[in-house]
């Protein structure tokens, strides 16, 4: 990949878009009304919009290492606030992917500097689900199950925010946990039963 090619690609893309609709960019500039907030991993192989088949304007996107939603991260918290309370999205998706390097790094003991506190959130997920994970003998299966459980816990972090709790009450906003299978290209809905998970913890996290 030559970086100067990117500008050539861009010119070609503009031509293709305008051939389909001469007002395309003029209309895009008028504003956005996405229905979905997608929180995914920064991994270069996980091309979020492409794998979902969505067009510009349809999905508000936030990506970071290992699709995390740390409660004190101003970046992801601002994204959730803006998407939910201002853009009024009706769906929040946390999407992980199998063979995530961030989750793999969290399972190892190497000192990774500034990444340590970020990845420690994943170790907390491991600790919360240790009983289940320790029963899995195959390392790959254990690794991929931790990826799914990390998605689940980040969804719970989404639900802990007051913006999301308010939107669930007022307009039935839905939170979804997905995982992308990098070996097949398939997007999988983990169908997380939030009612069951939240039943015992909402008395702690409820914000009215
Ligand atoms: Co990743």
PDB file of C-alpha atoms and ligand atoms in Angstrom:
ATOM      1  CA  UNK A   1       0.000   0.000   0.000  1.00  0.00           C
ATOM      2  CA  UNK A   2       1.481   3.286  -1.170  1.00  0.00           C
ATOM      3  CA  UNK A   3       0.054   6.168   0.850  1.00  0.00           C
ATOM      4  CA  UNK A   4      -0.189   8.447  -2.188  1.00  0.00           C
ATOM      5  CA  UNK A   5      -2.552   5.910  -3.813  1.00  0.00           C
ATOM      6  CA  UNK A   6      -5.114   6.833  -1.206  1.00  0.00           C
ATOM      7  CA  UNK A   7      -5.759  10.186  -2.889  1.00  0.00           C
ATOM      8  CA  UNK A   8      -6.165   8.467  -6.246  1.00  0.00           C
ATOM      9  CA  UNK A   9      -8.596   5.999  -4.646  1.00  0.00           C
ATOM     10  CA  UNK A  10     -10.504   8.910  -3.151  1.00  0.00           C
ATOM     11  CA  UNK A  11     -10.883  10.597  -6.548  1.00  0.00           C
ATOM     12  CA  UNK A  12     -12.185   7.354  -8.019  1.00  0.00           C
ATOM     13  CA  UNK A  13     -14.640   6.930  -5.140  1.00  0.00           C
ATOM     14  CA  UNK A  14     -15.982  10.474  -5.556  1.00  0.00           C
ATOM     15  CA  UNK A  15     -16.562   9.748  -9.249  1.00  0.00           C
ATOM     16  CA  UNK A  16     -18.430   6.535  -8.473  1.00  0.00           C
ATOM     17  CA  UNK A  17     -20.636   8.203  -5.869  1.00  0.00           C
ATOM     18  CA  UNK A  18     -21.451  11.166  -8.093  1.00  0.00           C
ATOM     19  CA  UNK A  19     -22.229   8.888 -11.034  1.00  0.00           C
ATOM     20  CA  UNK A  20     -24.957   7.290  -8.912  1.00  0.00           C
ATOM     21  CA  UNK A  21     -26.244  10.556  -7.440  1.00  0.00           C
ATOM     22  CA  UNK A  22     -24.913  13.961  -8.456  1.00  0.00           C
ATOM     23  CA  UNK A  23     -26.207  15.469  -5.161  1.00  0.00           C
ATOM     24  CA  UNK A  24     -24.633  12.747  -3.000  1.00  0.00           C
ATOM     25  CA  UNK A  25     -22.096  14.866  -1.094  1.00  0.00           C
ATOM     26  CA  UNK A  26     -24.406  17.882  -0.966  1.00  0.00           C
ATOM     27  CA  UNK A  27     -27.002  15.719   0.763  1.00  0.00           C
ATOM     28  CA  UNK A  28     -24.408  14.202   3.119  1.00  0.00           C
ATOM     29  CA  UNK A  29     -23.412  17.673   4.252  1.00  0.00           C
ATOM     30  CA  UNK A  30     -26.943  18.422   5.449  1.00  0.00           C
ATOM     31  CA  UNK A  31     -26.580  16.331   8.622  1.00  0.00           C
ATOM     32  CA  UNK A  32     -26.677  12.866  10.087  1.00  0.00           C
ATOM     33  CA  UNK A  33     -29.467  10.769  11.514  1.00  0.00           C
ATOM     34  CA  UNK A  34     -27.934   7.376  12.321  1.00  0.00           C
ATOM     35  CA  UNK A  35     -30.050   4.739  14.076  1.00  0.00           C
ATOM     36  CA  UNK A  36     -27.131   2.730  15.414  1.00  0.00           C
ATOM     37  CA  UNK A  37     -24.084   3.400  17.593  1.00  0.00           C
ATOM     38  CA  UNK A  38     -21.387   0.794  16.877  1.00  0.00           C
ATOM     39  CA  UNK A  39     -18.526   0.302  19.335  1.00  0.00           C
ATOM     40  CA  UNK A  40     -15.876  -1.986  17.852  1.00  0.00           C
ATOM     41  CA  UNK A  41     -12.182  -2.834  17.834  1.00  0.00           C
ATOM     42  CA  UNK A  42      -9.591  -0.685  16.036  1.00  0.00           C
ATOM     43  CA  UNK A  43      -8.093  -3.812  14.421  1.00  0.00           C
ATOM     44  CA  UNK A  44      -7.264  -3.024  10.768  1.00  0.00           C
ATOM     45  CA  UNK A  45      -8.911  -6.269   9.622  1.00  0.00           C
ATOM     46  CA  UNK A  46     -12.284  -5.378  11.146  1.00  0.00           C
ATOM     47  CA  UNK A  47     -13.704  -3.019   8.560  1.00  0.00           C
ATOM     48  CA  UNK A  48     -16.866  -2.107  10.467  1.00  0.00           C
ATOM     49  CA  UNK A  49     -19.033  -0.367   7.851  1.00  0.00           C
ATOM     50  CA  UNK A  50     -17.985  -2.764   5.097  1.00  0.00           C
ATOM     51  CA  UNK A  51     -18.795  -5.911   7.050  1.00  0.00           C
ATOM     52  CA  UNK A  52     -22.218  -4.508   8.009  1.00  0.00           C
ATOM     53  CA  UNK A  53     -22.949  -3.317   4.471  1.00  0.00           C
ATOM     54  CA  UNK A  54     -23.976   0.151   5.644  1.00  0.00           C
ATOM     55  CA  UNK A  55     -23.676   3.494   3.909  1.00  0.00           C
ATOM     56  CA  UNK A  56     -22.147   6.733   5.238  1.00  0.00           C
ATOM     57  CA  UNK A  57     -24.672   8.365   7.587  1.00  0.00           C
ATOM     58  CA  UNK A  58     -26.218   5.123   8.816  1.00  0.00           C
ATOM     59  CA  UNK A  59     -23.988   4.172  11.767  1.00  0.00           C
ATOM     60  CA  UNK A  60     -22.197   6.295  14.362  1.00  0.00           C
ATOM     61  CA  UNK A  61     -18.874   4.531  14.968  1.00  0.00           C
ATOM     62  CA  UNK A  62     -16.442   4.381  17.871  1.00  0.00           C
ATOM     63  CA  UNK A  63     -13.427   2.101  17.751  1.00  0.00           C
ATOM     64  CA  UNK A  64     -10.677   1.436  20.272  1.00  0.00           C
ATOM     65  CA  UNK A  65      -8.385  -1.422  21.252  1.00  0.00           C
ATOM     66  CA  UNK A  66     -10.570  -4.448  22.123  1.00  0.00           C
ATOM     67  CA  UNK A  67     -13.918  -2.559  21.898  1.00  0.00           C
ATOM     68  CA  UNK A  68     -13.812  -1.400  25.495  1.00  0.00           C
ATOM     69  CA  UNK A  69     -16.302   0.774  27.403  1.00  0.00           C
ATOM     70  CA  UNK A  70     -14.341   1.784  30.538  1.00  0.00           C
ATOM     71  CA  UNK A  71     -16.530   3.815  32.867  1.00  0.00           C
ATOM     72  CA  UNK A  72     -13.904   6.543  33.248  1.00  0.00           C
ATOM     73  CA  UNK A  73     -12.870   6.848  29.590  1.00  0.00           C
ATOM     74  CA  UNK A  74     -13.975  10.326  28.539  1.00  0.00           C
ATOM     75  CA  UNK A  75     -13.738   9.387  24.873  1.00  0.00           C
ATOM     76  CA  UNK A  76     -16.177   6.478  24.791  1.00  0.00           C
ATOM     77  CA  UNK A  77     -18.437   8.117  27.412  1.00  0.00           C
ATOM     78  CA  UNK A  78     -18.696  11.258  25.234  1.00  0.00           C
ATOM     79  CA  UNK A  79     -19.490   9.138  22.174  1.00  0.00           C
ATOM     80  CA  UNK A  80     -22.288   7.324  24.050  1.00  0.00           C
ATOM     81  CA  UNK A  81     -23.678  10.603  25.385  1.00  0.00           C
ATOM     82  CA  UNK A  82     -23.674  12.264  21.967  1.00  0.00           C
ATOM     83  CA  UNK A  83     -25.072   9.274  20.061  1.00  0.00           C
ATOM     84  CA  UNK A  84     -27.771   8.397  22.588  1.00  0.00           C
ATOM     85  CA  UNK A  85     -28.886  11.769  23.957  1.00  0.00           C
ATOM     86  CA  UNK A  86     -28.295  14.033  20.933  1.00  0.00           C
ATOM     87  CA  UNK A  87     -28.424  11.846  17.808  1.00  0.00           C
ATOM     88  CA  UNK A  88     -31.069   9.666  19.525  1.00  0.00           C
ATOM     89  CA  UNK A  89     -29.865   6.333  18.160  1.00  0.00           C
ATOM     90  CA  UNK A  90     -32.185   3.417  18.965  1.00  0.00           C
ATOM     91  CA  UNK A  91     -29.530   0.698  19.020  1.00  0.00           C
ATOM     92  CA  UNK A  92     -26.135   0.461  20.704  1.00  0.00           C
ATOM     93  CA  UNK A  93     -23.907  -2.362  19.473  1.00  0.00           C
ATOM     94  CA  UNK A  94     -20.711  -3.591  21.090  1.00  0.00           C
ATOM     95  CA  UNK A  95     -18.948  -5.756  18.512  1.00  0.00           C
ATOM     96  CA  UNK A  96     -15.889  -7.837  19.343  1.00  0.00           C
ATOM     97  CA  UNK A  97     -13.991 -10.139  17.024  1.00  0.00           C
ATOM     98  CA  UNK A  98     -12.397 -13.552  17.430  1.00  0.00           C
ATOM     99  CA  UNK A  99      -8.579 -13.558  17.538  1.00  0.00           C
ATOM    100  CA  UNK A 100      -8.537 -10.012  18.963  1.00  0.00           C
ATOM    101  CA  UNK A 101      -4.918  -9.021  19.675  1.00  0.00           C
ATOM    102  CA  UNK A 102      -5.986  -6.741  22.534  1.00  0.00           C
ATOM    103  CA  UNK A 103      -7.703  -9.603  24.374  1.00  0.00           C
ATOM    104  CA  UNK A 104      -4.755 -11.902  23.659  1.00  0.00           C
ATOM    105  CA  UNK A 105      -2.327  -9.343  25.100  1.00  0.00           C
ATOM    106  CA  UNK A 106      -4.472  -9.068  28.235  1.00  0.00           C
ATOM    107  CA  UNK A 107      -4.144 -12.832  28.771  1.00  0.00           C
ATOM    108  CA  UNK A 108      -0.348 -12.606  28.816  1.00  0.00           C
ATOM    109  CA  UNK A 109       1.886 -11.209  31.543  1.00  0.00           C
ATOM    110  CA  UNK A 110       4.132  -8.932  29.415  1.00  0.00           C
ATOM    111  CA  UNK A 111       4.542  -5.338  30.654  1.00  0.00           C
ATOM    112  CA  UNK A 112       2.946  -3.209  27.921  1.00  0.00           C
ATOM    113  CA  UNK A 113       3.337   0.237  29.491  1.00  0.00           C
ATOM    114  CA  UNK A 114       0.379   2.554  28.906  1.00  0.00           C
ATOM    115  CA  UNK A 115      -1.594  -0.411  27.577  1.00  0.00           C
ATOM    116  CA  UNK A 116      -1.485  -2.073  31.020  1.00  0.00           C
ATOM    117  CA  UNK A 117      -4.363  -0.084  32.575  1.00  0.00           C
ATOM    118  CA  UNK A 118      -6.410  -0.338  29.364  1.00  0.00           C
ATOM    119  CA  UNK A 119      -5.999  -4.109  29.089  1.00  0.00           C
ATOM    120  CA  UNK A 120      -6.488  -4.596  32.838  1.00  0.00           C
ATOM    121  CA  UNK A 121     -10.190  -4.037  32.206  1.00  0.00           C
ATOM    122  CA  UNK A 122     -10.125  -7.300  30.228  1.00  0.00           C
ATOM    123  CA  UNK A 123      -8.363  -9.087  33.092  1.00  0.00           C
ATOM    124  CA  UNK A 124     -11.267  -7.914  35.277  1.00  0.00           C
ATOM    125  CA  UNK A 125     -13.630  -9.624  32.823  1.00  0.00           C
ATOM    126  CA  UNK A 126     -11.537 -12.785  33.187  1.00  0.00           C
ATOM    127  CA  UNK A 127     -11.747 -12.540  36.981  1.00  0.00           C
ATOM    128  CA  UNK A 128     -15.540 -12.075  36.869  1.00  0.00           C
ATOM    129  CA  UNK A 129     -15.936 -15.193  34.693  1.00  0.00           C
ATOM    130  CA  UNK A 130     -13.005 -17.216  35.951  1.00  0.00           C
ATOM    131  CA  UNK A 131     -15.111 -20.250  36.930  1.00  0.00           C
ATOM    132  CA  UNK A 132     -16.408 -20.688  33.376  1.00  0.00           C
ATOM    133  CA  UNK A 133     -13.143 -19.829  31.606  1.00  0.00           C
ATOM    134  CA  UNK A 134     -10.925 -22.083  33.722  1.00  0.00           C
ATOM    135  CA  UNK A 135     -13.060 -25.074  32.685  1.00  0.00           C
ATOM    136  CA  UNK A 136     -12.174 -24.543  28.994  1.00  0.00           C
ATOM    137  CA  UNK A 137      -9.079 -26.603  28.182  1.00  0.00           C
ATOM    138  CA  UNK A 138      -8.445 -25.549  24.564  1.00  0.00           C
ATOM    139  CA  UNK A 139      -6.534 -22.254  24.663  1.00  0.00           C
ATOM    140  CA  UNK A 140      -8.149 -20.952  21.442  1.00  0.00           C
ATOM    141  CA  UNK A 141     -11.644 -21.739  22.735  1.00  0.00           C
ATOM    142  CA  UNK A 142     -10.838 -20.033  26.040  1.00  0.00           C
ATOM    143  CA  UNK A 143      -9.478 -16.986  24.224  1.00  0.00           C
ATOM    144  CA  UNK A 144     -12.528 -16.687  21.985  1.00  0.00           C
ATOM    145  CA  UNK A 145     -14.947 -17.207  24.903  1.00  0.00           C
ATOM    146  CA  UNK A 146     -13.176 -14.381  26.776  1.00  0.00           C
ATOM    147  CA  UNK A 147     -13.768 -12.226  23.679  1.00  0.00           C
ATOM    148  CA  UNK A 148     -17.511 -12.987  23.896  1.00  0.00           C
ATOM    149  CA  UNK A 149     -17.624 -12.359  27.649  1.00  0.00           C
ATOM    150  CA  UNK A 150     -15.727  -9.105  27.158  1.00  0.00           C
ATOM    151  CA  UNK A 151     -18.433  -7.994  24.698  1.00  0.00           C
ATOM    152  CA  UNK A 152     -21.054  -8.898  27.316  1.00  0.00           C
ATOM    153  CA  UNK A 153     -19.311  -6.927  30.079  1.00  0.00           C
ATOM    154  CA  UNK A 154     -18.799  -3.891  27.824  1.00  0.00           C
ATOM    155  CA  UNK A 155     -22.531  -4.008  27.023  1.00  0.00           C
ATOM    156  CA  UNK A 156     -23.200  -3.976  30.775  1.00  0.00           C
ATOM    157  CA  UNK A 157     -20.910  -0.929  31.011  1.00  0.00           C
ATOM    158  CA  UNK A 158     -23.014   0.730  28.279  1.00  0.00           C
ATOM    159  CA  UNK A 159     -26.157   0.010  30.320  1.00  0.00           C
ATOM    160  CA  UNK A 160     -24.576   1.475  33.475  1.00  0.00           C
ATOM    161  CA  UNK A 161     -24.596   4.961  31.896  1.00  0.00           C
ATOM    162  CA  UNK A 162     -27.441   7.318  32.765  1.00  0.00           C
ATOM    163  CA  UNK A 163     -27.939   8.298  29.088  1.00  0.00           C
ATOM    164  CA  UNK A 164     -28.606   4.702  28.093  1.00  0.00           C
ATOM    165  CA  UNK A 165     -30.818   3.954  31.112  1.00  0.00           C
ATOM    166  CA  UNK A 166     -32.921   7.027  30.291  1.00  0.00           C
ATOM    167  CA  UNK A 167     -33.204   6.050  26.608  1.00  0.00           C
ATOM    168  CA  UNK A 168     -34.204   2.468  27.516  1.00  0.00           C
ATOM    169  CA  UNK A 169     -37.008   3.883  29.705  1.00  0.00           C
ATOM    170  CA  UNK A 170     -38.145   6.542  27.267  1.00  0.00           C
ATOM    171  CA  UNK A 171     -37.843   4.963  23.831  1.00  0.00           C
ATOM    172  CA  UNK A 172     -36.891   1.300  24.268  1.00  0.00           C
ATOM    173  CA  UNK A 173     -33.306   1.724  23.083  1.00  0.00           C
ATOM    174  CA  UNK A 174     -31.766  -1.726  22.634  1.00  0.00           C
ATOM    175  CA  UNK A 175     -28.215  -2.831  23.449  1.00  0.00           C
ATOM    176  CA  UNK A 176     -26.707  -5.641  21.349  1.00  0.00           C
ATOM    177  CA  UNK A 177     -23.596  -7.779  21.820  1.00  0.00           C
ATOM    178  CA  UNK A 178     -22.086  -9.079  18.580  1.00  0.00           C
ATOM    179  CA  UNK A 179     -18.895 -10.799  17.584  1.00  0.00           C
ATOM    180  CA  UNK A 180     -17.298 -10.945  14.151  1.00  0.00           C
ATOM    181  CA  UNK A 181     -15.741 -14.252  13.169  1.00  0.00           C
ATOM    182  CA  UNK A 182     -12.563 -13.253  11.401  1.00  0.00           C
ATOM    183  CA  UNK A 183     -12.066 -16.797  10.032  1.00  0.00           C
ATOM    184  CA  UNK A 184     -15.385 -16.875   8.131  1.00  0.00           C
ATOM    185  CA  UNK A 185     -16.379 -13.201   7.851  1.00  0.00           C
ATOM    186  CA  UNK A 186     -19.644 -13.969   9.656  1.00  0.00           C
ATOM    187  CA  UNK A 187     -21.233 -11.467  12.022  1.00  0.00           C
ATOM    188  CA  UNK A 188     -22.764 -13.264  15.017  1.00  0.00           C
ATOM    189  CA  UNK A 189     -25.420 -11.906  17.386  1.00  0.00           C
ATOM    190  CA  UNK A 190     -24.495 -13.251  20.834  1.00  0.00           C
ATOM    191  CA  UNK A 191     -28.183 -12.817  21.824  1.00  0.00           C
ATOM    192  CA  UNK A 192     -27.151 -11.775  25.311  1.00  0.00           C
ATOM    193  CA  UNK A 193     -30.004 -12.061  27.790  1.00  0.00           C
ATOM    194  CA  UNK A 194     -29.614  -8.692  29.481  1.00  0.00           C
ATOM    195  CA  UNK A 195     -32.796  -9.085  31.562  1.00  0.00           C
ATOM    196  CA  UNK A 196     -31.233 -12.109  33.239  1.00  0.00           C
ATOM    197  CA  UNK A 197     -27.803 -10.500  33.674  1.00  0.00           C
ATOM    198  CA  UNK A 198     -29.171  -7.195  34.913  1.00  0.00           C
ATOM    199  CA  UNK A 199     -31.791  -8.629  37.254  1.00  0.00           C
ATOM    200  CA  UNK A 200     -29.382  -8.903  40.141  1.00  0.00           C
ATOM    201  CA  UNK A 201     -27.228  -5.862  39.454  1.00  0.00           C
ATOM    202  CA  UNK A 202     -29.586  -3.066  38.403  1.00  0.00           C
ATOM    203  CA  UNK A 203     -30.375  -2.199  41.999  1.00  0.00           C
ATOM    204  CA  UNK A 204     -26.701  -1.263  42.247  1.00  0.00           C
ATOM    205  CA  UNK A 205     -26.342   0.593  38.943  1.00  0.00           C
ATOM    206  CA  UNK A 206     -29.768   2.207  38.553  1.00  0.00           C
ATOM    207  CA  UNK A 207     -29.677   5.960  37.929  1.00  0.00           C
ATOM    208  CA  UNK A 208     -33.051   7.677  37.876  1.00  0.00           C
TER     209      UNK A 208
HETATM  210 CO1  LIG B   1      -9.290  -6.518  18.339  1.00  0.00          CO
END
